[in-house]
PDB file of C-alpha atoms in Angstrom:
ATOM      1  CA  MET A   1      16.733   3.325 105.093  1.00 63.00           C
ATOM      2  CA  LYS A   2      18.275   5.498 103.322  1.00 63.00           C
ATOM      3  CA  ASN A   3      21.894   4.234 103.411  1.00 67.00           C
ATOM      4  CA  LYS A   4      20.628   0.743 102.416  1.00 65.00           C
ATOM      5  CA  VAL A   5      19.044   2.095  99.145  1.00 59.00           C
ATOM      6  CA  THR A   6      22.235   4.168  98.384  1.00 60.00           C
ATOM      7  CA  LYS A   7      24.077   1.197  98.916  1.00 61.00           C
ATOM      8  CA  ILE A   8      21.600  -0.831  96.527  1.00 62.00           C
ATOM      9  CA  LEU A   9      21.792   1.997  93.900  1.00 55.00           C
ATOM     10  CA  ILE A  10      25.560   2.124  93.828  1.00 62.00           C
ATOM     11  CA  ALA A  11      25.716  -1.801  93.600  1.00 54.00           C
ATOM     12  CA  GLY A  12      23.336  -1.764  90.929  1.00 52.00           C
ATOM     13  CA  ALA A  13      25.267   0.643  88.817  1.00 50.00           C
ATOM     14  CA  VAL A  14      28.357  -0.982  88.852  1.00 51.00           C
ATOM     15  CA  VAL A  15      27.075  -3.907  87.676  1.00 48.00           C
ATOM     16  CA  VAL A  16      25.334  -1.689  84.544  1.00 45.00           C
ATOM     17  CA  ILE A  17      28.803  -0.508  84.018  1.00 49.00           C
ATOM     18  CA  ALA A  18      30.789  -3.597  84.084  1.00 42.00           C
ATOM     19  CA  ILE A  19      28.244  -5.121  81.670  1.00 43.00           C
ATOM     20  CA  SER A  20      28.093  -2.218  79.443  1.00 40.00           C
ATOM     21  CA  ALA A  21      31.917  -2.229  79.389  1.00 38.00           C
ATOM     22  CA  VAL A  22      31.667  -6.130  78.283  1.00 35.00           C
ATOM     23  CA  VAL A  23      29.537  -5.171  75.531  1.00 33.00           C
ATOM     24  CA  ILE A  24      31.197  -2.221  74.485  1.00 33.00           C
ATOM     25  CA  VAL A  25      34.812  -4.259  74.807  1.00 34.00           C
ATOM     26  CA  LYS A  26      32.884  -7.384  72.927  1.00 33.00           C
ATOM     27  CA  ASN A  27      31.290  -5.516  70.034  1.00 31.00           C
ATOM     28  CA  ARG A  28      34.502  -3.296  69.127  1.00 33.00           C
ATOM     29  CA  VAL A  29      35.073  -4.552  65.843  1.00 34.00           C
ATOM     30  CA  SER A  30      36.412  -2.601  62.722  1.00 36.00           C
ATOM     31  CA  VAL A  31      36.540  -4.282  59.413  1.00 37.00           C
ATOM     32  CA  ASN A  32      39.998  -3.948  57.549  1.00 44.00           C
ATOM     33  CA  ARG A  33      40.048  -3.269  53.562  1.00 40.00           C
ATOM     34  CA  ASP A  34      40.218  -7.063  52.971  1.00 44.00           C
ATOM     35  CA  GLY A  35      36.882  -7.681  55.017  1.00 43.00           C
ATOM     36  CA  THR A  36      38.690  -8.995  57.974  1.00 44.00           C
ATOM     37  CA  ALA A  37      37.563  -8.125  61.144  1.00 43.00           C
ATOM     38  CA  VAL A  38      40.196  -6.804  63.941  1.00 42.00           C
ATOM     39  CA  SER A  39      38.815  -6.512  67.585  1.00 40.00           C
ATOM     40  CA  ILE A  40      40.538  -4.565  70.276  1.00 36.00           C
ATOM     41  CA  ILE A  41      40.419  -6.160  73.650  1.00 36.00           C
ATOM     42  CA  GLY A  42      42.368  -6.576  76.774  1.00 39.00           C
ATOM     43  CA  GLY A  43      45.201  -9.071  76.868  1.00 42.00           C
ATOM     44  CA  ALA A  44      47.603 -10.186  80.199  1.00 42.00           C
ATOM     45  CA  ASP A  45      50.007  -7.633  78.787  1.00 42.00           C
ATOM     46  CA  GLY A  46      47.665  -4.820  78.523  1.00 39.00           C
ATOM     47  CA  PRO A  47      45.257  -3.861  75.299  1.00 38.00           C
ATOM     48  CA  THR A  48      46.025  -6.248  72.660  1.00 37.00           C
ATOM     49  CA  SER A  49      44.854  -6.406  69.201  1.00 36.00           C
ATOM     50  CA  VAL A  50      43.056  -9.745  68.443  1.00 38.00           C
ATOM     51  CA  PHE A  51      42.493 -10.746  65.153  1.00 41.00           C
ATOM     52  CA  ILE A  52      39.392 -12.687  64.204  1.00 41.00           C
ATOM     53  CA  ALA A  53      39.368 -14.835  61.665  1.00 43.00           C
ATOM     54  CA  GLY A  54      37.460 -14.812  58.493  1.00 43.00           C
ATOM     55  CA  LYS A  55      35.293 -12.512  56.144  1.00 42.00           C
ATOM     56  CA  LEU A  56      32.449 -10.936  57.859  1.00 38.00           C
ATOM     57  CA  SER A  57      30.228 -10.886  54.625  1.00 40.00           C
ATOM     58  CA  GLU A  58      27.489 -13.630  54.051  1.00 43.00           C
ATOM     59  CA  GLY A  59      28.579 -16.794  52.417  1.00 46.00           C
ATOM     60  CA  ASP A  60      32.318 -16.459  52.553  1.00 49.00           C
ATOM     61  CA  ASP A  61      34.107 -19.178  54.510  1.00 53.00           C
ATOM     62  CA  VAL A  62      35.309 -18.388  58.153  1.00 57.00           C
ATOM     63  CA  MET A  63      39.081 -19.524  58.327  1.00 65.00           C
ATOM     64  CA  GLU A  64      39.362 -20.960  61.992  1.00 89.00           C
ATOM     65  CA  TYR A  65      42.451 -22.557  63.727  1.00 94.00           C
ATOM     66  CA  THR A  66      42.820 -25.095  66.669  1.00 95.00           C
ATOM     67  CA  SER A  67      43.891 -24.599  69.919  1.00 95.00           C
ATOM     68  CA  ILE A  68      45.967 -27.305  71.743  1.00 97.00           C
ATOM     69  CA  THR A  69      48.033 -26.957  74.903  1.00 96.00           C
ATOM     70  CA  MET A  70      51.663 -27.354  75.077  1.00 96.00           C
ATOM     71  CA  GLU A  71      51.692 -30.809  76.461  1.00 96.00           C
ATOM     72  CA  GLU A  72      50.169 -31.768  73.741  1.00 96.00           C
ATOM     73  CA  ALA A  73      52.424 -30.271  71.735  1.00 96.00           C
ATOM     74  CA  LYS A  74      55.326 -31.855  73.394  1.00 96.00           C
ATOM     75  CA  LYS A  75      54.079 -35.294  72.590  1.00 95.00           C
ATOM     76  CA  ILE A  76      53.565 -34.176  68.439  1.00 95.00           C
ATOM     77  CA  PHE A  77      56.989 -32.585  68.308  1.00 95.00           C
ATOM     78  CA  ALA A  78      58.488 -35.999  70.002  1.00 93.00           C
ATOM     79  CA  ALA A  79      57.931 -37.275  66.741  1.00 90.00           C
ATOM     80  CA  THR A  80      59.284 -36.649  63.115  1.00 86.00           C
ATOM     81  CA  GLY A  81      56.277 -35.286  61.171  1.00 90.00           C
ATOM     82  CA  ASP A  82      55.675 -32.682  58.366  1.00 93.00           C
ATOM     83  CA  TYR A  83      54.894 -29.631  60.275  1.00 97.00           C
ATOM     84  CA  ILE A  84      56.346 -26.128  61.015  1.00 97.00           C
ATOM     85  CA  ILE A  85      56.928 -24.814  64.521  1.00 98.00           C
ATOM     86  CA  LEU A  86      56.580 -20.995  64.229  1.00 98.00           C
ATOM     87  CA  ASP A  87      57.800 -18.736  67.219  1.00 98.00           C
ATOM     88  CA  VAL A  88      55.979 -15.371  66.834  1.00 98.00           C
ATOM     89  CA  ARG A  89      57.983 -13.924  69.896  1.00 98.00           C
ATOM     90  CA  ARG A  90      60.219 -11.064  69.247  1.00 98.00           C
ATOM     91  CA  ALA A  91      63.819 -12.018  67.670  1.00 98.00           C
ATOM     92  CA  ASP A  92      65.915 -11.315  71.134  1.00 98.00           C
ATOM     93  CA  GLU A  93      62.798 -13.645  72.790  1.00 98.00           C
ATOM     94  CA  PHE A  94      63.499 -16.058  70.344  1.00 98.00           C
ATOM     95  CA  ALA A  95      67.212 -15.878  70.468  1.00 97.00           C
ATOM     96  CA  GLY A  96      67.168 -16.425  74.504  1.00 97.00           C
ATOM     97  CA  GLY A  97      65.687 -19.980  73.835  1.00 97.00           C
ATOM     98  CA  HIS A  98      62.982 -21.600  72.139  1.00 98.00           C
ATOM     99  CA  ILE A  99      61.725 -24.873  71.185  1.00 97.00           C
ATOM    100  CA  PRO A 100      64.143 -26.978  69.010  1.00 96.00           C
ATOM    101  CA  GLY A 101      63.499 -26.431  65.209  1.00 96.00           C
ATOM    102  CA  ALA A 102      61.252 -23.496  65.459  1.00 97.00           C
ATOM    103  CA  ILE A 103      61.382 -20.699  62.901  1.00 98.00           C
ATOM    104  CA  ASN A 104      60.635 -17.294  64.202  1.00 98.00           C
ATOM    105  CA  ILE A 105      58.698 -14.442  62.269  1.00 98.00           C
ATOM    106  CA  ALA A 106      57.451 -11.943  65.035  1.00 98.00           C
ATOM    107  CA  ASN A 107      53.697 -11.566  65.605  1.00 98.00           C
ATOM    108  CA  GLU A 108      54.149  -7.860  64.565  1.00 97.00           C
ATOM    109  CA  ASP A 109      55.382  -8.862  61.292  1.00 97.00           C
ATOM    110  CA  ILE A 110      52.619 -11.006  60.385  1.00 97.00           C
ATOM    111  CA  ILE A 111      50.591  -8.025  58.682  1.00 93.00           C
ATOM    112  CA  ASP A 112      48.662  -8.889  55.734  1.00 87.00           C
ATOM    113  CA  THR A 113      50.904 -10.645  53.183  1.00 91.00           C
ATOM    114  CA  GLU A 114      51.957 -14.162  53.624  1.00 95.00           C
ATOM    115  CA  PRO A 115      55.583 -14.561  55.033  1.00 96.00           C
ATOM    116  CA  GLU A 116      58.026 -15.891  52.793  1.00 95.00           C
ATOM    117  CA  GLU A 117      58.854 -18.530  55.420  1.00 97.00           C
ATOM    118  CA  LEU A 118      55.474 -19.990  55.202  1.00 97.00           C
ATOM    119  CA  PRO A 119      54.922 -20.458  51.160  1.00 96.00           C
ATOM    120  CA  ASP A 120      52.394 -23.639  51.444  1.00 97.00           C
ATOM    121  CA  LYS A 121      49.018 -22.481  53.122  1.00 96.00           C
ATOM    122  CA  ASN A 122      48.504 -26.390  53.439  1.00 96.00           C
ATOM    123  CA  GLN A 123      51.327 -26.792  55.612  1.00 96.00           C
ATOM    124  CA  THR A 124      50.466 -27.755  59.095  1.00 97.00           C
ATOM    125  CA  ILE A 125      52.086 -24.794  61.384  1.00 98.00           C
ATOM    126  CA  TYR A 126      52.062 -24.847  65.328  1.00 98.00           C
ATOM    127  CA  VAL A 127      52.297 -21.584  66.671  1.00 98.00           C
ATOM    128  CA  TYR A 128      53.458 -20.194  69.962  1.00 98.00           C
ATOM    129  CA  CYS A 129      54.809 -17.201  71.861  1.00 98.00           C
ATOM    130  CA  ARG A 130      55.768 -16.522  75.537  1.00 98.00           C
ATOM    131  CA  SER A 131      52.340 -16.765  77.336  1.00 97.00           C
ATOM    132  CA  GLY A 132      49.882 -17.593  74.428  1.00 96.00           C
ATOM    133  CA  ASN A 133      48.298 -13.951  73.643  1.00 96.00           C
ATOM    134  CA  ARG A 134      50.573 -13.516  70.569  1.00 97.00           C
ATOM    135  CA  SER A 135      50.007 -16.686  69.499  1.00 98.00           C
ATOM    136  CA  LYS A 136      46.596 -16.627  69.219  1.00 97.00           C
ATOM    137  CA  GLN A 137      46.794 -13.181  67.436  1.00 96.00           C
ATOM    138  CA  ALA A 138      49.265 -14.532  64.873  1.00 97.00           C
ATOM    139  CA  ALA A 139      47.350 -17.710  64.438  1.00 97.00           C
ATOM    140  CA  ALA A 140      43.896 -15.874  63.631  1.00 96.00           C
ATOM    141  CA  LYS A 141      46.000 -13.725  61.268  1.00 96.00           C
ATOM    142  CA  LEU A 142      47.588 -16.444  59.291  1.00 97.00           C
ATOM    143  CA  ALA A 143      44.064 -18.243  59.082  1.00 96.00           C
ATOM    144  CA  ALA A 144      42.239 -15.185  57.866  1.00 94.00           C
ATOM    145  CA  MET A 145      45.357 -15.018  55.208  1.00 95.00           C
ATOM    146  CA  GLY A 146      44.149 -18.794  53.917  1.00 94.00           C
ATOM    147  CA  TYR A 147      46.464 -20.846  55.853  1.00 96.00           C
ATOM    148  CA  SER A 148      44.382 -24.092  56.404  1.00 95.00           C
ATOM    149  CA  ASN A 149      46.328 -26.197  59.030  1.00 96.00           C
ATOM    150  CA  ILE A 150      46.961 -23.441  62.065  1.00 97.00           C
ATOM    151  CA  ILE A 151      47.286 -24.790  65.383  1.00 97.00           C
ATOM    152  CA  GLU A 152      47.980 -22.341  68.380  1.00 98.00           C
ATOM    153  CA  CYS A 153      49.551 -24.325  71.546  1.00 97.00           C
ATOM    154  CA  GLY A 154      49.989 -21.408  73.737  1.00 97.00           C
ATOM    155  CA  GLY A 155      53.119 -20.057  75.412  1.00 97.00           C
ATOM    156  CA  ILE A 156      56.601 -21.185  75.923  1.00 97.00           C
ATOM    157  CA  ILE A 157      56.535 -20.391  79.752  1.00 97.00           C
ATOM    158  CA  ASP A 158      54.131 -23.722  79.693  1.00 96.00           C
ATOM    159  CA  TRP A 159      56.742 -25.605  77.648  1.00 97.00           C
ATOM    160  CA  THR A 160      58.487 -28.791  79.802  1.00 95.00           C
ATOM    161  CA  GLY A 161      60.838 -30.160  76.997  1.00 94.00           C
ATOM    162  CA  GLU A 162      64.363 -29.012  75.665  1.00 95.00           C
ATOM    163  CA  ILE A 163      65.441 -25.475  74.971  1.00 97.00           C
ATOM    164  CA  GLU A 164      67.163 -24.767  72.080  1.00 96.00           C
ATOM    165  CA  PHE A 165      69.854 -21.401  72.048  1.00 95.00           C
TER     166      PHE A 165
END
């Protein structure tokens, strides 16, 4: 009987710790000088800072971005259009192969000022990286800067089309 009670108490403690960890991570938000929120969470490649688009004060518009699959993006890229394909991997990763026509601005270089390569905030911009983590971060940061047509499409690891070197 004592063993059973101990096991139940340990299982209960594990559940409480797991729930507490989720609540702590979920609520770990700090506010930048410009009013945008930054949340630190774990990613597939370890701790990753994820920028939540929008302002935290009431009445402000929340800037958003759209996510689609690489398969959907491939269909869109097959047609000529007025859009930018943005690879947010490091320059060495970009040089190792990228989606044809893509431009490269590393996620780490997208901070709090509009990149000069992206002068039109109304331009449709498709954002991708290797696995989808950095593209989500970059999409959120661009949306927070006021870019209105950001479409995050995941990682090149899911790309089945042609690769340009």
